[in-house]
Amino acid sequence: MAAGAPVNYNSIENIPPPVQNVGLPTADEVLAAVEFSGQLKRRRIEGIQIPAVRIVESEIEALTRITQFGGGAVAPAWFNPIQAQLNLMQNQLNNIQLKMDAASHNNMSRLRNSKVMDGLHFGTIRSEMVGPNLNGVPPHFPINLEALNILMLAQLNQMEIFYGVQFEGANVVARRQAFATFIGCF
């Protein structure tokens, strides 16, 4: 049987041996994964041809679900690099979601802050920078115009670090103005 040819799923013996040195699991590992996961059921439908690659893809999907949700189950060793890559991708997706949440919140806050009058409270601006501050608010964030107008240089410096944004200006008053622009106030 030629490599990459469709496999008659009615007979597991017809699965061709894997190409060597490409990092794919052996036929025994695939069979062990099938037994281990219980996710890929034998389908004995006459005339259906399933490529061997599809069997491996199904097993990777099943093993991912089992290792994420499954009561102490341990995946075969060949799955470890795949799981590590999936974990990295999940972390990246989580960070993207947090950044989107922060950006959405900030858009609404900036709109609100553009209409703030004396005595009313600002909407907070969350950090959109990946890291420990992602989706957080700095401790010295001013609650209103009065608090904004008395921000000290050290507080502005801390907020620059927190947000990863520089509030430029020749003096503290100009830097307060740059910060006010950043939060949508002016």
Short mmCIF file of C-alpha atoms in Angstrom, two decimals:
data_model
loop_
_atom_site.label_atom_id
_atom_site.label_comp_id
_atom_site.label_asym_id
_atom_site.label_seq_id
_atom_site.Cartn_x
_atom_site.Cartn_y
_atom_site.Cartn_z
CA MET A 1 0.00 0.00 0.00
CA ALA A 2 1.42 3.42 -0.98
CA ALA A 3 2.11 6.08 1.68
CA GLY A 4 -0.78 8.52 2.08
CA ALA A 5 -3.23 6.18 0.34
CA PRO A 6 -6.69 5.85 1.89
CA VAL A 7 -7.09 3.11 4.48
CA ASN A 8 -9.97 0.69 4.62
CA TYR A 9 -11.08 1.27 8.19
CA ASN A 10 -12.82 -2.09 8.32
CA SER A 11 -9.44 -3.76 8.85
CA ILE A 12 -6.89 -2.14 11.17
CA GLU A 13 -4.17 -4.31 9.62
CA ASN A 14 -4.45 -2.24 6.44
CA ILE A 15 -3.01 0.87 8.13
CA PRO A 16 0.39 1.46 6.50
CA PRO A 17 3.44 1.79 8.75
CA PRO A 18 4.34 5.43 9.50
CA VAL A 19 7.11 7.14 7.60
CA GLN A 20 10.23 6.96 9.74
CA ASN A 21 11.93 9.97 11.37
CA VAL A 22 9.10 12.46 10.91
CA GLY A 23 7.87 12.59 14.51
CA LEU A 24 4.61 10.74 13.83
CA PRO A 25 3.44 8.03 16.21
CA THR A 26 3.90 4.39 15.28
CA ALA A 27 0.90 2.23 14.42
CA ASP A 28 1.16 0.65 17.89
CA GLU A 29 1.08 4.09 19.51
CA VAL A 30 -1.96 5.05 17.46
CA LEU A 31 -3.71 1.82 18.47
CA ALA A 32 -2.79 2.43 22.11
CA ALA A 33 -4.14 5.97 21.82
CA VAL A 34 -7.37 4.66 20.33
CA GLU A 35 -7.80 2.22 23.19
CA PHE A 36 -6.70 4.83 25.71
CA SER A 37 -8.97 7.64 24.57
CA GLY A 38 -12.09 5.77 23.67
CA GLN A 39 -12.91 8.76 21.46
CA LEU A 40 -12.43 7.17 18.06
CA LYS A 41 -15.08 4.51 17.62
CA ARG A 42 -14.78 1.97 14.90
CA ARG A 43 -17.21 2.76 12.19
CA ARG A 44 -18.00 -0.28 10.10
CA ILE A 45 -19.70 1.40 7.22
CA GLU A 46 -19.14 -0.53 4.03
CA GLY A 47 -17.08 1.26 1.40
CA ILE A 48 -15.90 4.21 3.59
CA GLN A 49 -12.20 4.95 3.20
CA ILE A 50 -10.41 7.00 5.92
CA PRO A 51 -6.81 8.19 5.40
CA ALA A 52 -4.38 7.22 8.17
CA VAL A 53 -3.58 10.91 8.75
CA ARG A 54 -7.22 11.52 9.68
CA ILE A 55 -7.00 8.76 12.29
CA VAL A 56 -3.96 10.44 13.85
CA GLU A 57 -5.69 13.88 13.75
CA SER A 58 -8.73 12.40 15.49
CA GLU A 59 -6.52 10.90 18.17
CA ILE A 60 -4.69 14.19 18.76
CA GLU A 61 -8.05 15.92 19.19
CA ALA A 62 -9.27 13.17 21.53
CA LEU A 63 -6.07 13.17 23.57
CA THR A 64 -6.24 16.95 23.92
CA ARG A 65 -9.75 16.69 25.36
CA ILE A 66 -8.78 13.87 27.69
CA THR A 67 -5.66 15.55 29.07
CA GLN A 68 -7.60 18.79 29.61
CA PHE A 69 -10.68 17.30 31.25
CA GLY A 70 -9.98 13.71 32.04
CA GLY A 71 -9.58 12.47 35.58
CA GLY A 72 -5.90 11.60 35.88
CA ALA A 73 -5.54 10.26 32.34
CA VAL A 74 -2.01 10.32 30.93
CA ALA A 75 -1.38 10.74 27.22
CA PRO A 76 1.30 8.77 25.34
CA ALA A 77 4.79 10.31 25.33
CA TRP A 78 4.60 11.33 21.68
CA PHE A 79 1.71 13.67 22.56
CA ASN A 80 3.72 15.78 25.07
CA PRO A 81 5.20 18.25 22.53
CA ILE A 82 1.78 18.67 20.94
CA GLN A 83 0.20 19.33 24.36
CA ALA A 84 2.91 21.88 25.19
CA GLN A 85 2.20 23.70 21.93
CA LEU A 86 -1.56 23.62 22.60
CA ASN A 87 -1.00 25.04 26.10
CA LEU A 88 1.09 27.88 24.66
CA MET A 89 -1.60 28.66 22.10
CA GLN A 90 -4.29 28.61 24.82
CA ASN A 91 -2.28 31.13 26.89
CA GLN A 92 -1.92 33.37 23.86
CA LEU A 93 -5.66 33.19 23.20
CA ASN A 94 -6.39 34.01 26.85
CA ASN A 95 -4.13 37.09 26.62
CA ILE A 96 -5.85 38.20 23.42
CA GLN A 97 -9.24 37.87 25.11
CA LEU A 98 -8.06 39.90 28.12
CA LYS A 99 -6.65 42.59 25.83
CA MET A 100 -9.94 42.74 23.92
CA ASP A 101 -11.88 43.00 27.19
CA ALA A 102 -9.61 45.82 28.37
CA ALA A 103 -9.84 47.66 25.05
CA SER A 104 -13.63 47.42 25.03
CA HIS A 105 -13.83 48.65 28.63
CA ASN A 106 -11.39 51.49 27.85
CA ASN A 107 -13.38 52.66 24.83
CA MET A 108 -16.49 53.03 26.99
CA SER A 109 -14.52 54.69 29.81
CA ARG A 110 -12.87 57.18 27.45
CA LEU A 111 -16.27 58.08 26.02
CA ARG A 112 -17.61 58.58 29.56
CA ASN A 113 -14.50 60.53 30.62
CA SER A 114 -14.92 62.91 27.69
CA LYS A 115 -18.18 64.09 29.29
CA VAL A 116 -17.10 64.21 32.95
CA MET A 117 -17.87 67.41 34.85
CA ASP A 118 -16.45 68.56 38.18
CA GLY A 119 -17.26 66.16 40.99
CA LEU A 120 -18.22 63.22 38.77
CA HIS A 121 -16.08 60.09 38.72
CA PHE A 122 -13.89 58.93 35.84
CA GLY A 123 -14.27 55.56 34.21
CA THR A 124 -11.09 53.62 34.85
CA ILE A 125 -8.66 52.76 32.06
CA ARG A 126 -7.33 49.20 32.18
CA SER A 127 -3.92 48.08 31.01
CA GLU A 128 -3.89 46.50 27.54
CA MET A 129 -0.23 45.47 27.85
CA VAL A 130 0.45 41.73 28.18
CA GLY A 131 2.00 41.03 31.55
CA PRO A 132 1.02 41.06 35.20
CA ASN A 133 -0.99 44.30 34.83
CA LEU A 134 -3.09 43.12 31.87
CA ASN A 135 -6.70 44.23 32.36
CA GLY A 136 -5.80 45.89 35.69
CA VAL A 137 -5.98 49.49 36.95
CA PRO A 138 -3.04 51.26 38.65
CA PRO A 139 -3.36 52.10 42.36
CA HIS A 140 -3.11 55.89 41.87
CA PHE A 141 -5.70 56.21 39.09
CA PRO A 142 -7.54 59.52 39.73
CA ILE A 143 -11.22 59.22 40.49
CA ASN A 144 -12.19 62.70 39.25
CA LEU A 145 -10.89 66.00 37.82
CA GLU A 146 -9.78 67.23 41.23
CA ALA A 147 -7.65 64.13 41.80
CA LEU A 148 -6.25 64.40 38.26
CA ASN A 149 -5.14 68.00 38.88
CA ILE A 150 -3.09 67.01 41.95
CA LEU A 151 -1.31 63.96 40.49
CA MET A 152 2.34 64.03 41.51
CA LEU A 153 5.28 63.32 39.21
CA ALA A 154 5.98 59.99 40.96
CA GLN A 155 2.37 58.88 40.43
CA LEU A 156 2.53 59.78 36.74
CA ASN A 157 5.79 57.84 36.44
CA GLN A 158 4.17 54.77 38.03
CA MET A 159 1.22 54.99 35.63
CA GLU A 160 3.59 55.27 32.66
CA ILE A 161 5.24 52.02 33.73
CA PHE A 162 1.88 50.37 34.45
CA TYR A 163 0.36 51.25 31.06
CA GLY A 164 3.57 51.11 29.01
CA VAL A 165 2.79 54.60 27.68
CA GLN A 166 4.80 57.78 28.08
CA PHE A 167 2.97 60.93 29.17
CA GLU A 168 5.28 63.51 27.67
CA GLY A 169 5.62 67.07 28.80
CA ALA A 170 8.19 69.61 29.98
CA ASN A 171 6.65 69.82 33.45
CA VAL A 172 4.17 68.03 35.69
CA VAL A 173 1.24 70.13 34.41
CA ALA A 174 1.97 69.16 30.79
CA ARG A 175 2.34 65.50 31.78
CA ARG A 176 -1.00 65.64 33.63
CA GLN A 177 -2.52 67.01 30.42
CA ALA A 178 -0.99 64.12 28.42
CA PHE A 179 -2.42 61.65 30.94
CA ALA A 180 -5.84 63.35 30.77
CA THR A 181 -5.75 62.95 26.99
CA PHE A 182 -4.83 59.27 27.41
CA ILE A 183 -7.88 58.61 29.60
CA GLY A 184 -10.15 60.57 27.24
CA CYS A 185 -10.73 63.50 29.57
CA PHE A 186 -9.65 66.38 27.31
#
